[in-house]
Amino acid sequence: MSAPVLELDAVRFDYVAGPPWARRRVPALHGVSLAAGRGETVGLVGESGSGKSTIGKLCLGLLRPQQGAVRFDGAPLDRRAQRGRFAVVLQHPQWSLDPRLTVAASIEEPLAISGTGTKASRRAQVEQMLAEVGLDRDFADRYPAELSGGQRQRASVARALITEPRFVLFDEAVSALDVSIQSQILNLIRRLQRQHGFAALFISHDLAATRYAADRIVVMRGGEIVDEGTAASFYEPSTHPYTRALQRASEI
Amino acid sequence: MAFLEARDLVVEYATRRGPVRALDEASLEVAAGEVVGVVGESGSGKSTIGVALARLLPGNARVSSGDVLVGGRSVLAMGDEELRALRRDTLGFVFQDPIGTLDPTARIGRQLGWMIGGKPGDRELVEHLERVRLPDPERTLRAFPHQLSGGMAQRVSIALALARAPQAVIADEPTASLDASVRSEILELLVSLTREAGTALMLMSHDLRAVRRFCTRVAVVYGGRVVETAPAQELFSSPQHPYTRALLDAAPGAEAPGETLRPIAGIPPVLHGAFRGCAFVGRCACAVEACSVERPVVHSDDHDVLCHLAPVKEKAA
Amino acid sequence: MSVTFPSPTPAAPAAPSAGRRRPRVPFKGDPLGRFGLFLLIALVAIGLFGPALPIGSPTESTGDRLAPPGDGHLLGTDELGRALLPRIVEGIRETILIATGVVLVATVVGVLAGCFAALAGRRVDELIVRATDVIFSFPVFLIAILVSVVAGPGRAAAMAAVFAVTLPTMVRVVRAAALPVVERDFVTAAEVAGASRWRLLRVHLLPNVRGVVIGQVAYAISLGMLIEGGMSFLGLGVQAPAASLGSLVGSGRLYLTIDPAYALVPGVVLGLAVLAFNLVGDALRRETDPTLEREA
């Protein structure tokens, strides 16, 4: 495999809790290593408290590891300096877009932040991106309130991909959607990844959705990686007891 | 006998674009102590059934026909005092947005006190919160709703819903607004507490997996009608209605590795009046001529299906 | 019974509600709000254009002391023979200007501080919240007395008091409205895209708290007018020969038995002004619902 796009190297992270006079350290990650290469989707499954959302924040530069390193294209991750090269699609469709901005303005925002292109060229990019995520052009000037949950999530995928990022984090990106919409968005993500070749981390509590979206899966529990394998291997009953429990929970 | 029952219920909302029919002769029964899952996409009308059971419909809604019964009594015919007693003692509600459901100006202890009597600090209040497995009940009692996480607030809502030992709890997407990772804990809690107490539970959800796991019977709602009702295992292993089948096909979980999921083509309908045929006809892969001109009637024994193609069994009255 | 449609209507988008669309007619279908707006416009117009009308000077004596209403002077005269009508017009102008001006400054400061508290993380937040608590816990009149000691009683003292009362509430209201917005996915997405705090504030926070702020401004102005009134009534605020509604009530109170209209008329006008701003505030709040759009 070529050099990873995103790499977590023996990352430790503790949260600090409690009032100033009685600070406690609450460990969240105990030395986790993880890498996603170009065109690869790594699935990250686990229940609440497993540390998967902490990993998400570390990968976006919203948290810094206390030990170990988060590297992006071989260099230490820097959110401002490397902006536009990574992006995120989050959980709640009702809050994924700013209700006061038009869909086009929301999708355009990452370009506006990095000051790429002119207003007209950005608009053209937005319209192209809308087409790519399967939204009609006249969605551009609508407000989020006029969109369904699935349409909003499509728009947030468009916003994530508009800067042609090298890495995209999908954090419970389909969890809040109706099942019939889930499969649409999962298929969309798969198709776009094939076209654009970004590396991806697909975080979810839902093993069924994750093994569908990912190439490789990492199972986390209590801040540690407890199981790992190709996505296809997760279609077979696992011998690992915790993975097996997750499999049972995701049966339909 | 059914404890909760919606009988051919038609509910319409007045909107700026004319009437929207949320329920189009929906029929549903929940027996005492039963855990029934109500599955449907957003906009299918499942929430409307829930609020109609306590006549909590918003101001622009109108029950055009049909009836709602709780314990055999028509809710639509109830007087004010009886209706209050129904809402207060007989039914418990858990809604999607727990923080929005709680009174933002009062501490949790006071709100719980309103439900069961008693002052903040009473041992009894603490016990109520211990039942919903809140880690630090004393502290939670002193907290305001906005100081709680979504999961904690939903536990509080469950404690409030169960505080007066209702005979039925209606939970409308109780986990949809919560962080995905705490959802199953909250559902487990809700189901185990209602089961222990022998309380009927109507769980409205779009999460098929949760419904399969927790419910004894499942009703599938589409286009304002209950299109299929069956014991949970049977519904998931041999779905009869084409919509149910399409829904199960679309959900990740049953596919083989490398297989592509098949989303249901098209989008759910918005009804403006009684629909002449089957509301699923536009998206149904196996529609026949009758589907667009004739309303399907229920084919019933233990497994009710509202479809022209369903194997015809005894027709229920 | 109901109409039958041949096929399910395809368009599914939820009705575009509240969110963006503002009715062209202000407060359509809201009689209380309209009444408040009418009152407010009337008072502001009197305050602004009243002095230009031929109603006499507010500071020159007519030589006729404590004249009752009517009788050549529409609202009578005060103890120095100054005509009350122009003094009340002057008072309306002074009271509204002080309250509005100070509240607008407090709003700018409050919105920035409140949004910054919500954005900047726990420590800064804590600092700003505690600072507003300190201002809030100071007795208003103590602040006013301090200012009058330093700068002498007058407009400045009244303004300081109004500022001290309205600022902390504004900070709190804005912060409370901004906190949930900061947690929203769209703000995280913008942060990940490299947005600066200033950009988050400008593009996402301000538009989303706007509705709350507008309503709060109206309330704050009405409160500001009461504070100014109280200060000037006690003689700590606006000083003669200038006039505010409060100072007029204050000086008129001495002659309540001889010339009840002297204190009563400015008092009633102050009450109406407070009512007007409150009604408008309520109506604005009803119209620009602060809760973000949700799916039906």
mmCIF file of C-alpha atoms in Angstrom, chain C:
data_model
loop_
_atom_site.group_PDB
_atom_site.id
_atom_site.type_symbol
_atom_site.label_atom_id
_atom_site.label_comp_id
_atom_site.label_asym_id
_atom_site.label_seq_id
_atom_site.Cartn_x
_atom_site.Cartn_y
_atom_site.Cartn_z
ATOM 1 C CA MET C 1 -66.290 13.609 0.931
ATOM 2 C CA SER C 2 -62.758 14.591 0.053
ATOM 3 C CA VAL C 3 -61.208 15.033 -3.317
ATOM 4 C CA THR C 4 -59.503 12.094 -4.916
ATOM 5 C CA PHE C 5 -56.251 12.621 -6.719
ATOM 6 C CA PRO C 6 -55.197 10.238 -9.434
ATOM 7 C CA SER C 7 -51.647 9.828 -8.225
ATOM 8 C CA PRO C 8 -49.559 10.746 -5.214
ATOM 9 C CA THR C 9 -48.220 14.251 -5.656
ATOM 10 C CA PRO C 10 -44.530 13.973 -6.328
ATOM 11 C CA ALA C 11 -43.258 17.125 -4.636
ATOM 12 C CA ALA C 12 -42.337 16.203 -1.092
ATOM 13 C CA PRO C 13 -40.478 19.220 0.287
ATOM 14 C CA ALA C 14 -41.826 20.373 3.591
ATOM 15 C CA ALA C 15 -43.700 23.629 3.505
ATOM 16 C CA PRO C 16 -41.170 26.446 3.805
ATOM 17 C CA SER C 17 -42.209 27.800 7.155
ATOM 18 C CA ALA C 18 -41.079 30.682 9.350
ATOM 19 C CA GLY C 19 -37.307 30.446 8.794
ATOM 20 C CA ARG C 20 -36.590 33.063 6.258
ATOM 21 C CA ARG C 21 -39.736 34.464 4.859
ATOM 22 C CA ARG C 22 -40.874 37.712 6.425
ATOM 23 C CA PRO C 23 -44.352 38.957 5.789
ATOM 24 C CA ARG C 24 -44.415 42.140 3.790
ATOM 25 C CA VAL C 25 -47.041 43.719 6.033
ATOM 26 C CA PRO C 26 -45.566 44.034 9.514
ATOM 27 C CA PHE C 27 -47.334 41.891 12.116
ATOM 28 C CA LYS C 28 -50.061 40.713 9.800
ATOM 29 C CA GLY C 29 -52.831 39.106 11.818
ATOM 30 C CA ASP C 30 -51.354 40.329 15.094
ATOM 31 C CA PRO C 31 -53.552 43.211 16.341
ATOM 32 C CA LEU C 32 -51.581 43.702 19.571
ATOM 33 C CA GLY C 33 -48.323 43.948 17.701
ATOM 34 C CA ARG C 34 -49.834 46.379 15.245
ATOM 35 C CA PHE C 35 -51.193 48.530 18.032
ATOM 36 C CA GLY C 36 -47.756 48.551 19.656
ATOM 37 C CA LEU C 37 -46.071 49.463 16.410
ATOM 38 C CA PHE C 38 -48.559 52.256 15.773
ATOM 39 C CA LEU C 39 -47.989 53.634 19.255
ATOM 40 C CA LEU C 40 -44.252 53.392 18.873
ATOM 41 C CA ILE C 41 -44.208 55.164 15.525
ATOM 42 C CA ALA C 42 -46.477 57.873 16.915
ATOM 43 C CA LEU C 43 -44.234 58.491 19.936
ATOM 44 C CA VAL C 44 -41.047 58.483 17.899
ATOM 45 C CA ALA C 45 -42.627 60.894 15.414
ATOM 46 C CA ILE C 46 -43.652 63.220 18.244
ATOM 47 C CA GLY C 47 -40.186 63.027 19.712
ATOM 48 C CA LEU C 48 -38.479 63.700 16.399
ATOM 49 C CA PHE C 49 -40.748 66.254 14.765
ATOM 50 C CA GLY C 50 -42.582 67.678 17.760
ATOM 51 C CA PRO C 51 -39.987 70.341 18.525
ATOM 52 C CA ALA C 52 -40.403 71.726 15.001
ATOM 53 C CA LEU C 53 -44.092 72.357 15.575
ATOM 54 C CA PRO C 54 -45.295 75.773 16.782
ATOM 55 C CA ILE C 55 -45.890 74.659 20.357
ATOM 56 C CA GLY C 56 -43.555 77.054 22.055
ATOM 57 C CA SER C 57 -40.177 76.617 23.681
ATOM 58 C CA PRO C 58 -39.605 74.006 26.362
ATOM 59 C CA THR C 59 -37.230 76.238 28.313
ATOM 60 C CA GLU C 60 -38.673 79.762 28.131
ATOM 61 C CA SER C 61 -41.104 80.926 30.728
ATOM 62 C CA THR C 62 -44.542 82.091 29.681
ATOM 63 C CA GLY C 63 -44.775 83.992 32.937
ATOM 64 C CA ASP C 64 -47.810 82.003 33.878
ATOM 65 C CA ARG C 65 -46.918 79.535 36.690
ATOM 66 C CA LEU C 66 -48.592 76.190 37.270
ATOM 67 C CA ALA C 67 -51.419 77.003 34.912
ATOM 68 C CA PRO C 68 -53.918 74.202 34.525
ATOM 69 C CA PRO C 69 -54.380 72.528 31.136
ATOM 70 C CA GLY C 70 -56.354 74.406 28.537
ATOM 71 C CA ASP C 71 -56.444 78.136 28.944
ATOM 72 C CA GLY C 72 -53.871 79.051 26.323
ATOM 73 C CA HIS C 73 -51.425 76.303 27.315
ATOM 74 C CA LEU C 74 -52.666 72.954 26.098
ATOM 75 C CA LEU C 75 -51.181 71.004 29.027
ATOM 76 C CA GLY C 76 -50.624 73.866 31.410
ATOM 77 C CA THR C 77 -47.308 75.206 32.707
ATOM 78 C CA ASP C 78 -44.804 74.184 35.353
ATOM 79 C CA GLU C 79 -43.616 75.894 38.499
ATOM 80 C CA LEU C 80 -41.350 78.229 36.501
ATOM 81 C CA GLY C 81 -44.007 79.003 33.973
ATOM 82 C CA ARG C 82 -42.572 76.861 31.194
ATOM 83 C CA ALA C 83 -45.219 75.377 28.905
ATOM 84 C CA LEU C 84 -45.640 71.652 29.608
ATOM 85 C CA LEU C 85 -46.533 70.496 26.115
ATOM 86 C CA PRO C 86 -43.153 71.348 24.596
ATOM 87 C CA ARG C 87 -41.443 70.037 27.727
ATOM 88 C CA ILE C 88 -43.221 66.688 27.398
ATOM 89 C CA VAL C 89 -42.353 66.528 23.711
ATOM 90 C CA GLU C 90 -38.769 67.232 24.713
ATOM 91 C CA GLY C 91 -39.063 64.564 27.414
ATOM 92 C CA ILE C 92 -40.301 61.937 24.973
ATOM 93 C CA ARG C 93 -37.388 62.731 22.722
ATOM 94 C CA GLU C 94 -34.861 62.613 25.538
ATOM 95 C CA THR C 95 -36.196 59.410 27.108
ATOM 96 C CA ILE C 96 -36.473 57.504 23.855
ATOM 97 C CA LEU C 97 -33.095 58.727 22.624
ATOM 98 C CA ILE C 98 -31.253 57.811 25.806
ATOM 99 C CA ALA C 99 -32.863 54.378 26.058
ATOM 100 C CA THR C 100 -32.516 53.561 22.375
ATOM 101 C CA GLY C 101 -28.998 54.875 22.010
ATOM 102 C CA VAL C 102 -27.648 53.137 25.071
ATOM 103 C CA VAL C 103 -29.447 49.891 24.290
ATOM 104 C CA LEU C 104 -28.052 49.859 20.768
ATOM 105 C CA VAL C 105 -24.539 50.164 22.151
ATOM 106 C CA ALA C 106 -25.315 47.516 24.770
ATOM 107 C CA THR C 107 -26.642 45.299 21.983
ATOM 108 C CA VAL C 108 -23.483 45.535 19.921
ATOM 109 C CA VAL C 109 -21.331 44.818 22.963
ATOM 110 C CA GLY C 110 -23.719 42.148 24.241
ATOM 111 C CA VAL C 111 -24.015 40.316 20.931
ATOM 112 C CA LEU C 112 -20.250 40.239 20.478
ATOM 113 C CA ALA C 113 -19.610 39.140 24.055
ATOM 114 C CA GLY C 114 -22.424 36.580 24.045
ATOM 115 C CA CYS C 115 -21.375 35.011 20.751
ATOM 116 C CA PHE C 116 -17.745 35.047 21.757
ATOM 117 C CA ALA C 117 -18.593 33.361 25.062
ATOM 118 C CA ALA C 118 -20.417 30.627 23.178
ATOM 119 C CA LEU C 119 -17.614 30.189 20.647
ATOM 120 C CA ALA C 120 -14.438 30.550 22.602
ATOM 121 C CA GLY C 121 -14.517 27.550 24.859
ATOM 122 C CA ARG C 122 -15.104 26.979 28.515
ATOM 123 C CA ARG C 123 -12.616 29.331 30.143
ATOM 124 C CA VAL C 124 -13.489 32.479 28.207
ATOM 125 C CA ASP C 125 -17.147 31.585 28.517
ATOM 126 C CA GLU C 126 -16.846 31.275 32.267
ATOM 127 C CA LEU C 127 -15.030 34.614 32.438
ATOM 128 C CA ILE C 128 -17.647 36.471 30.428
ATOM 129 C CA VAL C 129 -20.525 34.900 32.332
ATOM 130 C CA ARG C 130 -18.982 35.785 35.692
ATOM 131 C CA ALA C 131 -18.242 39.323 34.543
ATOM 132 C CA THR C 132 -21.868 39.862 33.566
ATOM 133 C CA ASP C 133 -22.929 38.372 36.889
ATOM 134 C CA VAL C 134 -20.819 40.963 38.677
ATOM 135 C CA ILE C 135 -22.344 43.846 36.731
ATOM 136 C CA PHE C 136 -25.749 42.362 37.233
ATOM 137 C CA SER C 137 -25.353 42.060 40.964
ATOM 138 C CA PHE C 138 -24.322 45.715 41.359
ATOM 139 C CA PRO C 139 -27.272 47.855 42.436
ATOM 140 C CA VAL C 140 -28.151 50.041 39.473
ATOM 141 C CA PHE C 141 -28.487 53.138 41.565
ATOM 142 C CA LEU C 142 -25.118 52.635 43.110
ATOM 143 C CA ILE C 143 -23.589 52.698 39.644
ATOM 144 C CA ALA C 144 -25.591 55.796 38.833
ATOM 145 C CA ILE C 145 -24.519 57.525 42.040
ATOM 146 C CA LEU C 146 -20.908 56.658 41.298
ATOM 147 C CA VAL C 147 -21.203 58.142 37.846
ATOM 148 C CA SER C 148 -22.931 61.242 39.169
ATOM 149 C CA VAL C 149 -20.167 61.689 41.710
ATOM 150 C CA VAL C 150 -17.526 61.465 39.015
ATOM 151 C CA ALA C 151 -19.287 63.266 36.191
ATOM 152 C CA GLY C 152 -22.022 65.052 38.076
ATOM 153 C CA PRO C 153 -25.679 64.088 37.895
ATOM 154 C CA GLY C 154 -27.120 64.311 34.427
ATOM 155 C CA ARG C 155 -27.592 62.415 31.263
ATOM 156 C CA ALA C 156 -24.353 60.442 31.640
ATOM 157 C CA ALA C 157 -25.438 58.941 34.949
ATOM 158 C CA ALA C 158 -28.770 57.864 33.520
ATOM 159 C CA MET C 159 -27.055 56.388 30.506
ATOM 160 C CA ALA C 160 -24.586 54.459 32.638
ATOM 161 C CA ALA C 161 -27.433 53.000 34.656
ATOM 162 C CA VAL C 162 -29.353 51.952 31.558
ATOM 163 C CA PHE C 163 -26.219 50.379 30.152
ATOM 164 C CA ALA C 164 -25.449 48.493 33.356
ATOM 165 C CA VAL C 165 -28.945 47.032 33.468
ATOM 166 C CA THR C 166 -29.409 46.092 29.835
ATOM 167 C CA LEU C 167 -25.951 44.775 28.980
ATOM 168 C CA PRO C 168 -25.813 41.670 31.207
ATOM 169 C CA THR C 169 -29.259 40.496 30.111
ATOM 170 C CA MET C 170 -28.290 40.982 26.498
ATOM 171 C CA VAL C 171 -25.111 38.967 26.960
ATOM 172 C CA ARG C 172 -27.008 36.168 28.626
ATOM 173 C CA VAL C 173 -29.794 36.026 26.105
ATOM 174 C CA VAL C 174 -27.385 36.041 23.180
ATOM 175 C CA ARG C 175 -25.138 33.444 24.755
ATOM 176 C CA ALA C 176 -28.073 31.166 25.515
ATOM 177 C CA ALA C 177 -29.235 31.453 21.925
ATOM 178 C CA ALA C 178 -25.748 30.997 20.496
ATOM 179 C CA LEU C 179 -24.689 27.980 22.577
ATOM 180 C CA PRO C 180 -26.939 25.445 20.838
ATOM 181 C CA VAL C 181 -26.014 26.912 17.445
ATOM 182 C CA VAL C 182 -22.320 26.354 18.158
ATOM 183 C CA GLU C 183 -23.064 22.674 18.773
ATOM 184 C CA ARG C 184 -24.744 22.237 15.416
ATOM 185 C CA ASP C 185 -23.199 20.104 12.723
ATOM 186 C CA PHE C 186 -22.968 22.974 10.274
ATOM 187 C CA VAL C 187 -20.705 24.914 12.603
ATOM 188 C CA THR C 188 -18.423 21.901 13.042
ATOM 189 C CA ALA C 189 -18.327 21.447 9.277
ATOM 190 C CA ALA C 190 -17.300 25.082 8.848
ATOM 191 C CA GLU C 191 -14.631 24.737 11.526
ATOM 192 C CA VAL C 192 -13.244 21.686 9.793
ATOM 193 C CA ALA C 193 -13.192 23.633 6.536
ATOM 194 C CA GLY C 194 -10.919 26.107 8.322
ATOM 195 C CA ALA C 195 -13.352 28.902 9.145
ATOM 196 C CA SER C 196 -12.057 31.537 11.547
ATOM 197 C CA ARG C 197 -14.006 32.457 14.655
ATOM 198 C CA TRP C 198 -14.884 35.753 13.106
ATOM 199 C CA ARG C 199 -16.358 33.984 10.116
ATOM 200 C CA LEU C 200 -18.353 31.565 12.277
ATOM 201 C CA LEU C 201 -19.710 34.566 14.142
ATOM 202 C CA ARG C 202 -20.590 36.533 11.037
ATOM 203 C CA VAL C 203 -21.932 33.801 8.797
ATOM 204 C CA HIS C 204 -23.507 31.328 11.190
ATOM 205 C CA LEU C 205 -24.035 32.735 14.662
ATOM 206 C CA LEU C 206 -25.356 36.223 13.991
ATOM 207 C CA PRO C 207 -28.058 35.227 11.500
ATOM 208 C CA ASN C 208 -29.201 32.414 13.768
ATOM 209 C CA VAL C 209 -29.501 34.538 16.901
ATOM 210 C CA ARG C 210 -30.882 37.558 15.068
ATOM 211 C CA GLY C 211 -34.506 36.841 15.891
ATOM 212 C CA VAL C 212 -33.804 36.554 19.599
ATOM 213 C CA VAL C 213 -31.712 39.704 19.593
ATOM 214 C CA ILE C 214 -34.332 41.822 17.820
ATOM 215 C CA GLY C 215 -36.984 40.852 20.333
ATOM 216 C CA GLN C 216 -34.619 41.443 23.208
ATOM 217 C CA VAL C 217 -33.671 44.918 21.934
ATOM 218 C CA ALA C 218 -37.282 46.026 22.128
ATOM 219 C CA TYR C 219 -37.615 44.728 25.685
ATOM 220 C CA ALA C 220 -34.330 46.302 26.673
ATOM 221 C CA ILE C 221 -35.396 49.691 25.350
ATOM 222 C CA SER C 222 -38.601 49.574 27.351
ATOM 223 C CA LEU C 223 -36.631 48.591 30.427
ATOM 224 C CA GLY C 224 -34.090 51.329 29.651
ATOM 225 C CA MET C 225 -36.819 53.943 29.545
ATOM 226 C CA LEU C 226 -38.055 52.834 32.946
ATOM 227 C CA ILE C 227 -34.549 52.975 34.396
ATOM 228 C CA GLU C 228 -33.927 56.386 32.900
ATOM 229 C CA GLY C 229 -37.294 57.485 34.216
ATOM 230 C CA GLY C 230 -36.487 56.250 37.697
ATOM 231 C CA MET C 231 -33.053 57.887 37.714
ATOM 232 C CA SER C 232 -34.332 61.219 36.505
ATOM 233 C CA PHE C 233 -37.297 61.020 38.860
ATOM 234 C CA LEU C 234 -34.850 60.760 41.739
ATOM 235 C CA GLY C 235 -32.868 63.665 40.396
ATOM 236 C CA LEU C 236 -29.840 61.576 39.469
ATOM 237 C CA GLY C 237 -30.523 61.653 35.766
ATOM 238 C CA VAL C 238 -31.503 64.349 33.349
ATOM 239 C CA GLN C 239 -31.380 67.810 34.990
ATOM 240 C CA ALA C 240 -33.475 70.907 34.369
ATOM 241 C CA PRO C 241 -33.694 72.901 32.198
ATOM 242 C CA ALA C 242 -33.485 69.760 30.062
ATOM 243 C CA ALA C 243 -36.429 67.403 30.490
ATOM 244 C CA SER C 244 -37.091 63.710 30.329
ATOM 245 C CA LEU C 245 -40.351 61.995 31.090
ATOM 246 C CA GLY C 246 -38.932 60.804 34.403
ATOM 247 C CA SER C 247 -37.661 64.209 35.498
ATOM 248 C CA LEU C 248 -41.027 65.747 34.604
ATOM 249 C CA VAL C 249 -42.853 63.238 36.782
ATOM 250 C CA GLY C 250 -40.277 63.929 39.477
ATOM 251 C CA SER C 251 -40.802 67.667 39.541
ATOM 252 C CA GLY C 252 -44.542 67.403 38.904
ATOM 253 C CA ARG C 253 -45.011 65.135 41.886
ATOM 254 C CA LEU C 254 -44.547 68.134 44.217
ATOM 255 C CA TYR C 255 -47.596 69.839 42.732
ATOM 256 C CA LEU C 256 -49.814 66.794 42.471
ATOM 257 C CA THR C 257 -52.647 68.434 44.397
ATOM 258 C CA ILE C 258 -52.471 71.786 42.618
ATOM 259 C CA ASP C 259 -51.835 70.624 39.078
ATOM 260 C CA PRO C 260 -52.270 66.859 38.749
ATOM 261 C CA ALA C 261 -51.757 66.928 34.979
ATOM 262 C CA TYR C 262 -48.142 68.071 35.485
ATOM 263 C CA ALA C 263 -47.008 64.676 36.811
ATOM 264 C CA LEU C 264 -49.770 62.556 35.351
ATOM 265 C CA VAL C 265 -49.366 63.310 31.656
ATOM 266 C CA PRO C 266 -45.626 62.523 31.402
ATOM 267 C CA GLY C 267 -46.225 59.458 33.585
ATOM 268 C CA VAL C 268 -48.917 58.144 31.284
ATOM 269 C CA VAL C 269 -46.787 58.896 28.234
ATOM 270 C CA LEU C 270 -43.889 56.959 29.750
ATOM 271 C CA GLY C 271 -46.230 54.059 30.449
ATOM 272 C CA LEU C 272 -47.458 54.117 26.865
ATOM 273 C CA ALA C 273 -43.914 54.175 25.519
ATOM 274 C CA VAL C 274 -42.930 51.192 27.659
ATOM 275 C CA LEU C 275 -46.073 49.383 26.554
ATOM 276 C CA ALA C 276 -45.376 50.145 22.898
ATOM 277 C CA PHE C 277 -41.853 48.720 22.979
ATOM 278 C CA ASN C 278 -43.001 45.673 24.917
ATOM 279 C CA LEU C 279 -45.795 44.918 22.486
ATOM 280 C CA VAL C 280 -43.454 45.293 19.550
ATOM 281 C CA GLY C 281 -40.915 43.065 21.294
ATOM 282 C CA ASP C 282 -43.533 40.373 21.841
ATOM 283 C CA ALA C 283 -44.706 40.590 18.268
ATOM 284 C CA LEU C 284 -41.155 40.358 16.927
ATOM 285 C CA ARG C 285 -40.504 37.335 19.058
ATOM 286 C CA ARG C 286 -43.643 35.681 17.767
ATOM 287 C CA GLU C 287 -42.601 36.403 14.223
ATOM 288 C CA THR C 288 -38.950 35.463 14.199
ATOM 289 C CA ASP C 289 -39.139 32.206 16.059
ATOM 290 C CA PRO C 290 -35.672 31.521 17.378
ATOM 291 C CA THR C 291 -35.943 27.747 17.205
ATOM 292 C CA LEU C 292 -34.179 26.392 14.199
ATOM 293 C CA GLU C 293 -36.077 24.556 11.521
ATOM 294 C CA ARG C 294 -36.827 20.973 12.273
ATOM 295 C CA GLU C 295 -38.095 18.247 10.137
ATOM 296 C CA ALA C 296 -41.818 17.694 10.473
#
